[in-house]
Protein backbone atom coordinates (compact mmCIF):
# COMPACT_ATOMS: atom_id res chain seq x y z
CA UNK A 1 0.00 0.00 0.00
CA UNK A 2 1.48 3.41 -0.91
CA UNK A 3 2.53 5.65 1.96
CA UNK A 4 0.83 9.03 1.95
CA UNK A 5 2.87 12.12 2.57
CA UNK A 6 1.45 15.26 4.15
CA UNK A 7 0.93 18.27 1.94
CA UNK A 8 3.52 21.01 2.37
CA UNK A 9 2.59 23.33 5.19
CA UNK A 10 1.97 27.00 4.57
CA UNK A 11 4.74 29.34 5.73
CA UNK A 12 3.71 31.47 8.66
CA UNK A 13 3.51 35.23 8.28
CA UNK A 14 5.48 36.78 11.14
CA UNK A 15 5.55 40.42 12.16
CA UNK A 16 7.98 41.74 14.77
CA UNK A 17 7.21 44.95 16.65
CA UNK A 18 10.60 46.31 17.66
CA UNK A 19 12.84 49.34 17.92
CA UNK A 20 14.47 50.43 14.63
CA UNK A 21 16.35 47.42 13.26
CA UNK A 22 19.06 49.68 11.86
CA UNK A 23 20.02 50.71 15.41
CA UNK A 24 20.45 47.24 16.96
CA UNK A 25 23.73 45.49 17.77
CA UNK A 26 23.63 42.57 15.31
CA UNK A 27 26.16 40.56 17.30
CA UNK A 28 24.07 40.49 20.48
CA UNK A 29 20.49 41.29 19.54
CA UNK A 30 18.02 38.56 20.50
CA UNK A 31 15.26 39.89 18.25
CA UNK A 32 17.55 39.51 15.23
CA UNK A 33 18.12 35.89 16.29
CA UNK A 34 14.35 35.38 16.28
CA UNK A 35 14.01 36.86 12.81
CA UNK A 36 16.83 34.63 11.56
CA UNK A 37 15.18 31.55 13.09
CA UNK A 38 11.82 32.38 11.50
CA UNK A 39 13.43 33.05 8.14
CA UNK A 40 15.33 29.73 8.31
CA UNK A 41 11.95 27.99 8.49
CA UNK A 42 10.81 29.70 5.31
CA UNK A 43 8.41 31.98 7.15
CA UNK A 44 7.62 35.48 5.89
CA UNK A 45 9.19 38.10 8.13
CA UNK A 46 8.19 41.74 8.59
CA UNK A 47 9.09 44.50 11.03
CA UNK A 48 6.96 47.23 12.57
CA UNK A 49 7.64 50.04 15.03
CA UNK A 50 5.16 51.53 17.50
CA UNK A 51 4.44 54.40 15.12
CA UNK A 52 3.34 51.87 12.50
CA UNK A 53 0.40 50.60 14.59
CA UNK A 54 -3.10 52.02 14.74
CA UNK A 55 -6.75 51.16 15.42
CA UNK A 56 -9.58 51.96 13.03
CA UNK A 57 -13.16 51.10 13.99
CA UNK A 58 -11.96 48.31 16.27
CA UNK A 59 -9.56 46.77 13.74
CA UNK A 60 -5.80 46.72 14.40
CA UNK A 61 -3.69 47.90 11.48
CA UNK A 62 0.02 48.25 10.82
CA UNK A 63 2.48 49.42 8.20
CA UNK A 64 4.66 46.34 7.95
CA UNK A 65 7.95 46.22 6.09
CA UNK A 66 9.05 42.89 4.61
CA UNK A 67 12.54 42.17 5.88
CA UNK A 68 15.35 39.82 4.92
CA UNK A 69 17.99 39.30 7.61
CA UNK A 70 21.56 37.99 7.49
CA UNK A 71 24.38 36.95 9.80
CA UNK A 72 26.46 39.97 8.83
CA UNK A 73 27.75 42.45 11.41
CA UNK A 74 27.83 45.27 8.86
CA UNK A 75 24.83 44.55 6.62
CA UNK A 76 22.27 42.54 8.58
CA UNK A 77 18.94 43.43 6.94
CA UNK A 78 17.16 44.56 3.81
CA UNK A 79 13.74 46.16 4.00
CA UNK A 80 11.00 46.12 1.40
CA UNK A 81 8.30 48.75 1.01
CA UNK A 82 5.92 49.23 3.93
CA UNK A 83 2.40 47.93 3.30
CA UNK A 84 -0.64 48.87 5.37
CA UNK A 85 -2.52 45.74 6.38
CA UNK A 86 -4.74 44.40 9.18
CA UNK A 87 -2.58 42.96 11.94
CA UNK A 88 -4.97 40.03 12.10
CA UNK A 89 -3.64 38.95 8.71
CA UNK A 90 -0.40 37.88 10.41
CA UNK A 91 -0.15 34.42 11.87
CA UNK A 92 2.23 35.63 14.58
CA UNK A 93 3.27 38.98 16.00
CA UNK A 94 6.29 39.19 18.30
CA UNK A 95 6.18 42.17 20.68
CA UNK A 96 9.87 42.98 21.10
CA UNK A 97 9.77 46.72 21.79
CA UNK A 98 12.22 47.56 24.57
CA UNK A 99 11.02 49.31 27.72
CA UNK A 100 10.38 51.83 29.19
CA UNK A 101 7.03 50.33 30.06
CA UNK A 102 5.15 53.61 29.70
CA UNK A 103 1.67 54.60 28.58
CA UNK A 104 2.70 54.38 24.91
CA UNK A 105 3.76 50.78 25.45
CA UNK A 106 0.44 50.05 27.14
CA UNK A 107 -1.53 51.63 24.29
CA UNK A 108 0.40 49.40 21.87
CA UNK A 109 -0.69 46.31 23.81
CA UNK A 110 -4.33 47.32 23.34
CA UNK A 111 -3.78 47.45 19.58
CA UNK A 112 -2.05 44.07 19.66
CA UNK A 113 -4.89 42.64 21.71
CA UNK A 114 -7.28 43.54 18.90
CA UNK A 115 -4.96 41.67 16.52
CA UNK A 116 -5.14 38.72 18.89
CA UNK A 117 -8.94 38.89 18.81
CA UNK A 118 -8.73 38.71 15.01
CA UNK A 119 -6.86 35.41 15.20
CA UNK A 120 -3.19 36.41 15.40
CA UNK A 121 -0.91 34.74 17.96
CA UNK A 122 0.83 37.57 19.85
CA UNK A 123 4.05 36.70 21.72
CA UNK A 124 4.10 37.60 24.51
CA UNK A 125 0.38 37.91 25.12
CA UNK A 126 -0.71 41.58 25.39
CA UNK A 127 -2.75 41.13 28.56
CA UNK A 128 0.20 39.41 30.20
CA UNK A 129 2.51 42.26 29.22
CA UNK A 130 0.18 44.67 30.98
CA UNK A 131 -0.46 42.48 34.01
CA UNK A 132 3.09 41.31 34.69
CA UNK A 133 5.27 44.28 35.52
CA UNK A 134 8.76 42.86 35.54
CA UNK A 135 9.54 44.01 39.07
CA UNK A 136 6.08 43.83 40.65
CA UNK A 137 5.11 40.37 39.35
CA UNK A 138 7.74 38.80 41.62
CA UNK A 139 5.18 39.40 44.39
CA UNK A 140 3.13 36.49 43.01
CA UNK A 141 6.03 34.17 43.95
CA UNK A 142 7.32 35.42 47.33
CA UNK A 143 8.78 32.00 48.15
CA UNK A 144 11.18 32.51 45.22
CA UNK A 145 12.35 35.99 46.16
CA UNK A 146 14.46 37.81 48.72
CA UNK A 147 12.83 40.42 50.97
CA UNK A 148 11.17 43.05 48.76
CA UNK A 149 9.22 46.24 49.39
CA UNK A 150 7.26 48.19 46.76
CA UNK A 151 6.11 51.53 48.11
CA UNK A 152 5.83 55.28 47.71
CA UNK A 153 6.78 55.86 51.34
CA UNK A 154 10.29 57.19 51.86
CA UNK A 155 10.17 56.50 55.64
CA UNK A 156 9.28 52.88 54.91
CA UNK A 157 12.22 52.63 52.51
CA UNK A 158 14.53 54.00 55.19
CA UNK A 159 13.15 51.43 57.66
CA UNK A 160 13.68 48.61 55.14
CA UNK A 161 17.29 49.69 54.58
CA UNK A 162 17.90 49.82 58.34
CA UNK A 163 16.36 46.33 58.75
CA UNK A 164 18.58 44.70 56.13
CA UNK A 165 21.72 46.80 56.31
CA UNK A 166 22.19 46.94 52.55
CA UNK A 167 19.60 47.18 49.79
CA UNK A 168 19.06 47.65 46.05
CA UNK A 169 16.62 50.35 44.95
CA UNK A 170 15.25 50.89 41.44
CA UNK A 171 12.29 52.28 39.47
CA UNK A 172 9.49 49.99 38.33
CA UNK A 173 9.71 50.88 34.64
CA UNK A 174 13.42 50.79 33.81
CA UNK A 175 15.69 48.37 31.97
CA UNK A 176 19.36 47.73 31.33
CA UNK A 177 20.44 48.78 34.83
CA UNK A 178 19.07 52.30 34.56
CA UNK A 179 18.24 53.99 37.84
CA UNK A 180 19.61 51.20 40.07
CA UNK A 181 21.17 52.19 43.39
CA UNK A 182 22.89 50.11 46.07
CA UNK A 183 22.74 51.64 49.53
CA UNK A 184 24.22 50.77 52.93
CA UNK A 185 22.67 51.77 56.25
CA UNK A 186 23.88 55.24 57.06
CA UNK A 187 24.53 56.21 53.44
CA UNK A 188 24.01 59.96 53.28
CA UNK A 189 22.66 59.64 49.75
CA UNK A 190 19.74 57.44 50.83
CA UNK A 191 17.23 60.26 51.25
CA UNK A 192 18.14 61.75 47.89
CA UNK A 193 17.83 58.34 46.19
CA UNK A 194 14.42 57.67 47.74
CA UNK A 195 13.22 61.17 46.79
CA UNK A 196 14.38 60.65 43.21
CA UNK A 197 12.88 57.18 42.76
CA UNK A 198 9.52 58.03 44.37
CA UNK A 199 9.21 61.60 43.07
CA UNK A 200 9.01 62.76 46.69
CA UNK A 201 6.45 60.10 47.54
CA UNK A 202 4.31 60.46 44.39
CA UNK A 203 5.24 57.24 42.57
CA UNK A 204 6.04 53.64 43.46
CA UNK A 205 9.56 52.25 43.56
CA UNK A 206 11.08 48.94 44.64
CA UNK A 207 13.69 48.17 47.28
CA UNK A 208 15.14 44.67 47.76
CA UNK A 209 17.56 43.07 50.19
CA UNK A 210 21.05 43.20 48.69
CA UNK A 211 22.30 39.78 47.61
CA UNK A 212 26.12 39.69 47.90
CA UNK A 213 26.34 36.62 45.64
CA UNK A 214 26.11 38.98 42.67
CA UNK A 215 29.79 39.87 43.10
CA UNK A 216 31.09 36.37 42.35
CA UNK A 217 28.10 34.54 40.87
CA UNK A 218 26.57 37.41 38.94
CA UNK A 219 22.98 38.22 38.06
CA UNK A 220 21.90 35.15 36.08
CA UNK A 221 19.43 35.28 33.23
CA UNK A 222 17.41 32.06 33.11
CA UNK A 223 15.38 31.81 29.90
CA UNK A 224 12.05 29.99 29.73
CA UNK A 225 10.46 29.03 26.42
CA UNK A 226 6.76 28.25 26.83
CA UNK A 227 7.34 27.70 30.55
CA UNK A 228 10.32 25.33 30.19
CA UNK A 229 13.85 26.47 31.02
CA UNK A 230 16.78 26.46 28.63
CA UNK A 231 19.43 24.20 30.30
CA UNK A 232 21.99 27.01 30.66
CA UNK A 233 21.86 30.43 32.31
CA UNK A 234 23.82 33.55 31.48
CA UNK A 235 25.56 34.84 34.61
CA UNK A 236 26.20 38.55 34.18
CA UNK A 237 29.15 39.47 36.36
CA UNK A 238 29.32 43.18 37.29
CA UNK A 239 32.41 45.16 36.33
CA UNK A 240 34.78 45.85 39.20
CA UNK A 241 33.70 49.49 39.20
CA UNK A 242 29.92 48.84 39.13
CA UNK A 243 27.21 47.12 41.17
CA UNK A 244 24.94 46.31 38.22
CA UNK A 245 24.71 42.87 36.65
CA UNK A 246 23.44 44.16 33.31
CA UNK A 247 25.23 43.63 30.01
CA UNK A 248 24.17 47.13 28.98
CA UNK A 249 25.98 48.47 32.05
CA UNK A 250 29.25 46.69 31.26
CA UNK A 251 28.72 43.34 32.99
CA UNK A 252 30.44 40.25 31.55
CA UNK A 253 28.22 37.39 30.38
CA UNK A 254 29.38 33.92 31.45
CA UNK A 255 27.25 30.88 30.68
CA UNK A 256 26.68 28.16 33.27
CA UNK A 257 24.47 25.07 33.62
CA UNK A 258 21.24 25.48 35.56
CA UNK A 259 21.41 24.53 39.22
CA UNK A 260 18.84 22.49 41.12
CA UNK A 261 17.68 25.76 42.67
CA UNK A 262 17.25 27.33 39.22
CA UNK A 263 15.11 24.40 38.13
CA UNK A 264 13.01 24.64 41.29
CA UNK A 265 12.41 28.34 40.65
CA UNK A 266 11.36 27.56 37.08
CA UNK A 267 9.02 24.84 38.30
CA UNK A 268 7.26 27.37 40.56
CA UNK A 269 6.95 30.13 37.94
CA UNK A 270 6.97 28.40 34.55
CA UNK A 271 3.46 26.87 34.61
CA UNK A 272 1.88 30.26 35.32
CA UNK A 273 3.81 31.85 32.47
CA UNK A 274 2.76 29.13 30.06
CA UNK A 275 -0.88 29.26 31.13
CA UNK A 276 -0.96 33.02 30.58
CA UNK A 277 0.59 32.94 27.11
CA UNK A 278 4.07 34.19 27.99
CA UNK A 279 6.17 32.11 25.60
CA UNK A 280 9.52 33.86 26.05
CA UNK A 281 10.52 35.05 29.53
CA UNK A 282 13.77 35.72 31.35
CA UNK A 283 14.12 35.25 35.10
CA UNK A 284 16.84 37.28 36.80
CA UNK A 285 18.33 35.16 39.58
CA UNK A 286 20.90 36.26 42.18
CA UNK A 287 22.05 33.88 44.91
CA UNK A 288 19.13 31.56 44.24
CA UNK A 289 16.48 34.30 44.42
CA UNK A 290 14.40 35.77 41.60
CA UNK A 291 14.72 39.55 41.42
CA UNK A 292 12.81 40.21 38.18
CA UNK A 293 10.54 38.35 35.75
CA UNK A 294 11.31 39.83 32.34
CA UNK A 295 8.40 39.51 29.92
CA UNK A 296 8.82 42.49 27.57
CA UNK A 297 11.94 41.86 25.49
CA UNK A 298 14.27 39.44 27.32
CA UNK A 299 17.79 39.13 25.94
CA UNK A 300 20.71 36.73 26.36
CA UNK A 301 20.04 34.43 23.40
CA UNK A 302 23.15 35.18 21.40
CA UNK A 303 25.61 34.77 24.26
CA UNK A 304 24.19 31.38 25.30
CA UNK A 305 23.91 30.19 21.70
CA UNK A 306 27.57 31.02 21.12
CA UNK A 307 28.90 29.48 24.33
CA UNK A 308 26.87 26.25 24.22
CA UNK A 309 26.02 25.76 20.54
CA UNK A 310 22.31 26.29 21.18
CA UNK A 311 19.47 27.62 19.06
CA UNK A 312 17.21 29.28 21.60
CA UNK A 313 15.32 31.33 19.02
CA UNK A 314 14.68 28.06 17.19
CA UNK A 315 13.12 26.64 20.36
CA UNK A 316 10.83 29.65 20.46
CA UNK A 317 9.83 29.15 16.83
CA UNK A 318 9.04 25.50 17.62
CA UNK A 319 6.83 26.63 20.49
CA UNK A 320 5.11 29.11 18.20
CA UNK A 321 4.56 26.47 15.53
CA UNK A 322 3.05 24.16 18.16
CA UNK A 323 0.56 26.85 19.14
CA UNK A 324 -0.01 28.02 15.61
CA UNK A 325 0.04 24.88 13.41
CA UNK A 326 0.38 25.59 9.71
Coordinates of C-alpha atoms in Angstrom, one line a residue:
X1 CA 0.0 0.0 0.0
X2 CA 1.5 3.4 -0.9
X3 CA 2.5 5.6 2.0
X4 CA 0.8 9.0 1.9
X5 CA 2.9 12.1 2.6
X6 CA 1.5 15.3 4.1
X7 CA 0.9 18.3 1.9
X8 CA 3.5 21.0 2.4
X9 CA 2.6 23.3 5.2
X10 CA 2.0 27.0 4.6
X11 CA 4.7 29.3 5.7
X12 CA 3.7 31.5 8.7
X13 CA 3.5 35.2 8.3
X14 CA 5.5 36.8 11.1
X15 CA 5.6 40.4 12.2
X16 CA 8.0 41.7 14.8
X17 CA 7.2 45.0 16.7
X18 CA 10.6 46.3 17.7
X19 CA 12.8 49.3 17.9
X20 CA 14.5 50.4 14.6
X21 CA 16.4 47.4 13.3
X22 CA 19.1 49.7 11.9
X23 CA 20.0 50.7 15.4
X24 CA 20.4 47.2 17.0
X25 CA 23.7 45.5 17.8
X26 CA 23.6 42.6 15.3
X27 CA 26.2 40.6 17.3
X28 CA 24.1 40.5 20.5
X29 CA 20.5 41.3 19.5
X30 CA 18.0 38.6 20.5
X31 CA 15.3 39.9 18.2
X32 CA 17.5 39.5 15.2
X33 CA 18.1 35.9 16.3
X34 CA 14.3 35.4 16.3
X35 CA 14.0 36.9 12.8
X36 CA 16.8 34.6 11.6
X37 CA 15.2 31.5 13.1
X38 CA 11.8 32.4 11.5
X39 CA 13.4 33.0 8.1
X40 CA 15.3 29.7 8.3
X41 CA 11.9 28.0 8.5
X42 CA 10.8 29.7 5.3
X43 CA 8.4 32.0 7.2
X44 CA 7.6 35.5 5.9
X45 CA 9.2 38.1 8.1
X46 CA 8.2 41.7 8.6
X47 CA 9.1 44.5 11.0
X48 CA 7.0 47.2 12.6
X49 CA 7.6 50.0 15.0
X50 CA 5.2 51.5 17.5
X51 CA 4.4 54.4 15.1
X52 CA 3.3 51.9 12.5
X53 CA 0.4 50.6 14.6
X54 CA -3.1 52.0 14.7
X55 CA -6.7 51.2 15.4
X56 CA -9.6 52.0 13.0
X57 CA -13.2 51.1 14.0
X58 CA -12.0 48.3 16.3
X59 CA -9.6 46.8 13.7
X60 CA -5.8 46.7 14.4
X61 CA -3.7 47.9 11.5
X62 CA 0.0 48.3 10.8
X63 CA 2.5 49.4 8.2
X64 CA 4.7 46.3 7.9
X65 CA 8.0 46.2 6.1
X66 CA 9.0 42.9 4.6
X67 CA 12.5 42.2 5.9
X68 CA 15.3 39.8 4.9
X69 CA 18.0 39.3 7.6
X70 CA 21.6 38.0 7.5
X71 CA 24.4 37.0 9.8
X72 CA 26.5 40.0 8.8
X73 CA 27.7 42.5 11.4
X74 CA 27.8 45.3 8.9
X75 CA 24.8 44.6 6.6
X76 CA 22.3 42.5 8.6
X77 CA 18.9 43.4 6.9
X78 CA 17.2 44.6 3.8
X79 CA 13.7 46.2 4.0
X80 CA 11.0 46.1 1.4
X81 CA 8.3 48.8 1.0
X82 CA 5.9 49.2 3.9
X83 CA 2.4 47.9 3.3
X84 CA -0.6 48.9 5.4
X85 CA -2.5 45.7 6.4
X86 CA -4.7 44.4 9.2
X87 CA -2.6 43.0 11.9
X88 CA -5.0 40.0 12.1
X89 CA -3.6 38.9 8.7
X90 CA -0.4 37.9 10.4
X91 CA -0.1 34.4 11.9
X92 CA 2.2 35.6 14.6
X93 CA 3.3 39.0 16.0
X94 CA 6.3 39.2 18.3
X95 CA 6.2 42.2 20.7
X96 CA 9.9 43.0 21.1
X97 CA 9.8 46.7 21.8
X98 CA 12.2 47.6 24.6
X99 CA 11.0 49.3 27.7
X100 CA 10.4 51.8 29.2
X101 CA 7.0 50.3 30.1
X102 CA 5.2 53.6 29.7
X103 CA 1.7 54.6 28.6
X104 CA 2.7 54.4 24.9
X105 CA 3.8 50.8 25.4
X106 CA 0.4 50.0 27.1
X107 CA -1.5 51.6 24.3
X108 CA 0.4 49.4 21.9
X109 CA -0.7 46.3 23.8
X110 CA -4.3 47.3 23.3
X111 CA -3.8 47.5 19.6
X112 CA -2.0 44.1 19.7
X113 CA -4.9 42.6 21.7
X114 CA -7.3 43.5 18.9
X115 CA -5.0 41.7 16.5
X116 CA -5.1 38.7 18.9
X117 CA -8.9 38.9 18.8
X118 CA -8.7 38.7 15.0
X119 CA -6.9 35.4 15.2
X120 CA -3.2 36.4 15.4
X121 CA -0.9 34.7 18.0
X122 CA 0.8 37.6 19.9
X123 CA 4.0 36.7 21.7
X124 CA 4.1 37.6 24.5
X125 CA 0.4 37.9 25.1
X126 CA -0.7 41.6 25.4
X127 CA -2.8 41.1 28.6
X128 CA 0.2 39.4 30.2
X129 CA 2.5 42.3 29.2
X130 CA 0.2 44.7 31.0
X131 CA -0.5 42.5 34.0
X132 CA 3.1 41.3 34.7
X133 CA 5.3 44.3 35.5
X134 CA 8.8 42.9 35.5
X135 CA 9.5 44.0 39.1
X136 CA 6.1 43.8 40.6
X137 CA 5.1 40.4 39.4
X138 CA 7.7 38.8 41.6
X139 CA 5.2 39.4 44.4
X140 CA 3.1 36.5 43.0
X141 CA 6.0 34.2 43.9
X142 CA 7.3 35.4 47.3
X143 CA 8.8 32.0 48.1
X144 CA 11.2 32.5 45.2
X145 CA 12.3 36.0 46.2
X146 CA 14.5 37.8 48.7
X147 CA 12.8 40.4 51.0
X148 CA 11.2 43.1 48.8
X149 CA 9.2 46.2 49.4
X150 CA 7.3 48.2 46.8
X151 CA 6.1 51.5 48.1
X152 CA 5.8 55.3 47.7
X153 CA 6.8 55.9 51.3
X154 CA 10.3 57.2 51.9
X155 CA 10.2 56.5 55.6
X156 CA 9.3 52.9 54.9
X157 CA 12.2 52.6 52.5
X158 CA 14.5 54.0 55.2
X159 CA 13.1 51.4 57.7
X160 CA 13.7 48.6 55.1
X161 CA 17.3 49.7 54.6
X162 CA 17.9 49.8 58.3
X163 CA 16.4 46.3 58.7
X164 CA 18.6 44.7 56.1
X165 CA 21.7 46.8 56.3
X166 CA 22.2 46.9 52.6
X167 CA 19.6 47.2 49.8
X168 CA 19.1 47.6 46.1
X169 CA 16.6 50.3 45.0
X170 CA 15.2 50.9 41.4
X171 CA 12.3 52.3 39.5
X172 CA 9.5 50.0 38.3
X173 CA 9.7 50.9 34.6
X174 CA 13.4 50.8 33.8
X175 CA 15.7 48.4 32.0
X176 CA 19.4 47.7 31.3
X177 CA 20.4 48.8 34.8
X178 CA 19.1 52.3 34.6
X179 CA 18.2 54.0 37.8
X180 CA 19.6 51.2 40.1
X181 CA 21.2 52.2 43.4
X182 CA 22.9 50.1 46.1
X183 CA 22.7 51.6 49.5
X184 CA 24.2 50.8 52.9
X185 CA 22.7 51.8 56.3
X186 CA 23.9 55.2 57.1
X187 CA 24.5 56.2 53.4
X188 CA 24.0 60.0 53.3
X189 CA 22.7 59.6 49.7
X190 CA 19.7 57.4 50.8
X191 CA 17.2 60.3 51.3
X192 CA 18.1 61.7 47.9
X193 CA 17.8 58.3 46.2
X194 CA 14.4 57.7 47.7
X195 CA 13.2 61.2 46.8
X196 CA 14.4 60.7 43.2
X197 CA 12.9 57.2 42.8
X198 CA 9.5 58.0 44.4
X199 CA 9.2 61.6 43.1
X200 CA 9.0 62.8 46.7
X201 CA 6.4 60.1 47.5
X202 CA 4.3 60.5 44.4
X203 CA 5.2 57.2 42.6
X204 CA 6.0 53.6 43.5
X205 CA 9.6 52.2 43.6
X206 CA 11.1 48.9 44.6
X207 CA 13.7 48.2 47.3
X208 CA 15.1 44.7 47.8
X209 CA 17.6 43.1 50.2
X210 CA 21.0 43.2 48.7
X211 CA 22.3 39.8 47.6
X212 CA 26.1 39.7 47.9
X213 CA 26.3 36.6 45.6
X214 CA 26.1 39.0 42.7
X215 CA 29.8 39.9 43.1
X216 CA 31.1 36.4 42.3
X217 CA 28.1 34.5 40.9
X218 CA 26.6 37.4 38.9
X219 CA 23.0 38.2 38.1
X220 CA 21.9 35.1 36.1
X221 CA 19.4 35.3 33.2
X222 CA 17.4 32.1 33.1
X223 CA 15.4 31.8 29.9
X224 CA 12.1 30.0 29.7
X225 CA 10.5 29.0 26.4
X226 CA 6.8 28.3 26.8
X227 CA 7.3 27.7 30.5
X228 CA 10.3 25.3 30.2
X229 CA 13.9 26.5 31.0
X230 CA 16.8 26.5 28.6
X231 CA 19.4 24.2 30.3
X232 CA 22.0 27.0 30.7
X233 CA 21.9 30.4 32.3
X234 CA 23.8 33.6 31.5
X235 CA 25.6 34.8 34.6
X236 CA 26.2 38.5 34.2
X237 CA 29.2 39.5 36.4
X238 CA 29.3 43.2 37.3
X239 CA 32.4 45.2 36.3
X240 CA 34.8 45.8 39.2
X241 CA 33.7 49.5 39.2
X242 CA 29.9 48.8 39.1
X243 CA 27.2 47.1 41.2
X244 CA 24.9 46.3 38.2
X245 CA 24.7 42.9 36.6
X246 CA 23.4 44.2 33.3
X247 CA 25.2 43.6 30.0
X248 CA 24.2 47.1 29.0
X249 CA 26.0 48.5 32.1
X250 CA 29.2 46.7 31.3
X251 CA 28.7 43.3 33.0
X252 CA 30.4 40.3 31.5
X253 CA 28.2 37.4 30.4
X254 CA 29.4 33.9 31.5
X255 CA 27.2 30.9 30.7
X256 CA 26.7 28.2 33.3
X257 CA 24.5 25.1 33.6
X258 CA 21.2 25.5 35.6
X259 CA 21.4 24.5 39.2
X260 CA 18.8 22.5 41.1
X261 CA 17.7 25.8 42.7
X262 CA 17.3 27.3 39.2
X263 CA 15.1 24.4 38.1
X264 CA 13.0 24.6 41.3
X265 CA 12.4 28.3 40.6
X266 CA 11.4 27.6 37.1
X267 CA 9.0 24.8 38.3
X268 CA 7.3 27.4 40.6
X269 CA 6.9 30.1 37.9
X270 CA 7.0 28.4 34.5
X271 CA 3.5 26.9 34.6
X272 CA 1.9 30.3 35.3
X273 CA 3.8 31.9 32.5
X274 CA 2.8 29.1 30.1
X275 CA -0.9 29.3 31.1
X276 CA -1.0 33.0 30.6
X277 CA 0.6 32.9 27.1
X278 CA 4.1 34.2 28.0
X279 CA 6.2 32.1 25.6
X280 CA 9.5 33.9 26.0
X281 CA 10.5 35.0 29.5
X282 CA 13.8 35.7 31.4
X283 CA 14.1 35.2 35.1
X284 CA 16.8 37.3 36.8
X285 CA 18.3 35.2 39.6
X286 CA 20.9 36.3 42.2
X287 CA 22.1 33.9 44.9
X288 CA 19.1 31.6 44.2
X289 CA 16.5 34.3 44.4
X290 CA 14.4 35.8 41.6
X291 CA 14.7 39.6 41.4
X292 CA 12.8 40.2 38.2
X293 CA 10.5 38.3 35.8
X294 CA 11.3 39.8 32.3
X295 CA 8.4 39.5 29.9
X296 CA 8.8 42.5 27.6
X297 CA 11.9 41.9 25.5
X298 CA 14.3 39.4 27.3
X299 CA 17.8 39.1 25.9
X300 CA 20.7 36.7 26.4
X301 CA 20.0 34.4 23.4
X302 CA 23.1 35.2 21.4
X303 CA 25.6 34.8 24.3
X304 CA 24.2 31.4 25.3
X305 CA 23.9 30.2 21.7
X306 CA 27.6 31.0 21.1
X307 CA 28.9 29.5 24.3
X308 CA 26.9 26.3 24.2
X309 CA 26.0 25.8 20.5
X310 CA 22.3 26.3 21.2
X311 CA 19.5 27.6 19.1
X312 CA 17.2 29.3 21.6
X313 CA 15.3 31.3 19.0
X314 CA 14.7 28.1 17.2
X315 CA 13.1 26.6 20.4
X316 CA 10.8 29.6 20.5
X317 CA 9.8 29.1 16.8
X318 CA 9.0 25.5 17.6
X319 CA 6.8 26.6 20.5
X320 CA 5.1 29.1 18.2
X321 CA 4.6 26.5 15.5
X322 CA 3.0 24.2 18.2
X323 CA 0.6 26.9 19.1
X324 CA 0.0 28.0 15.6
X325 CA 0.0 24.9 13.4
X326 CA 0.4 25.6 9.7

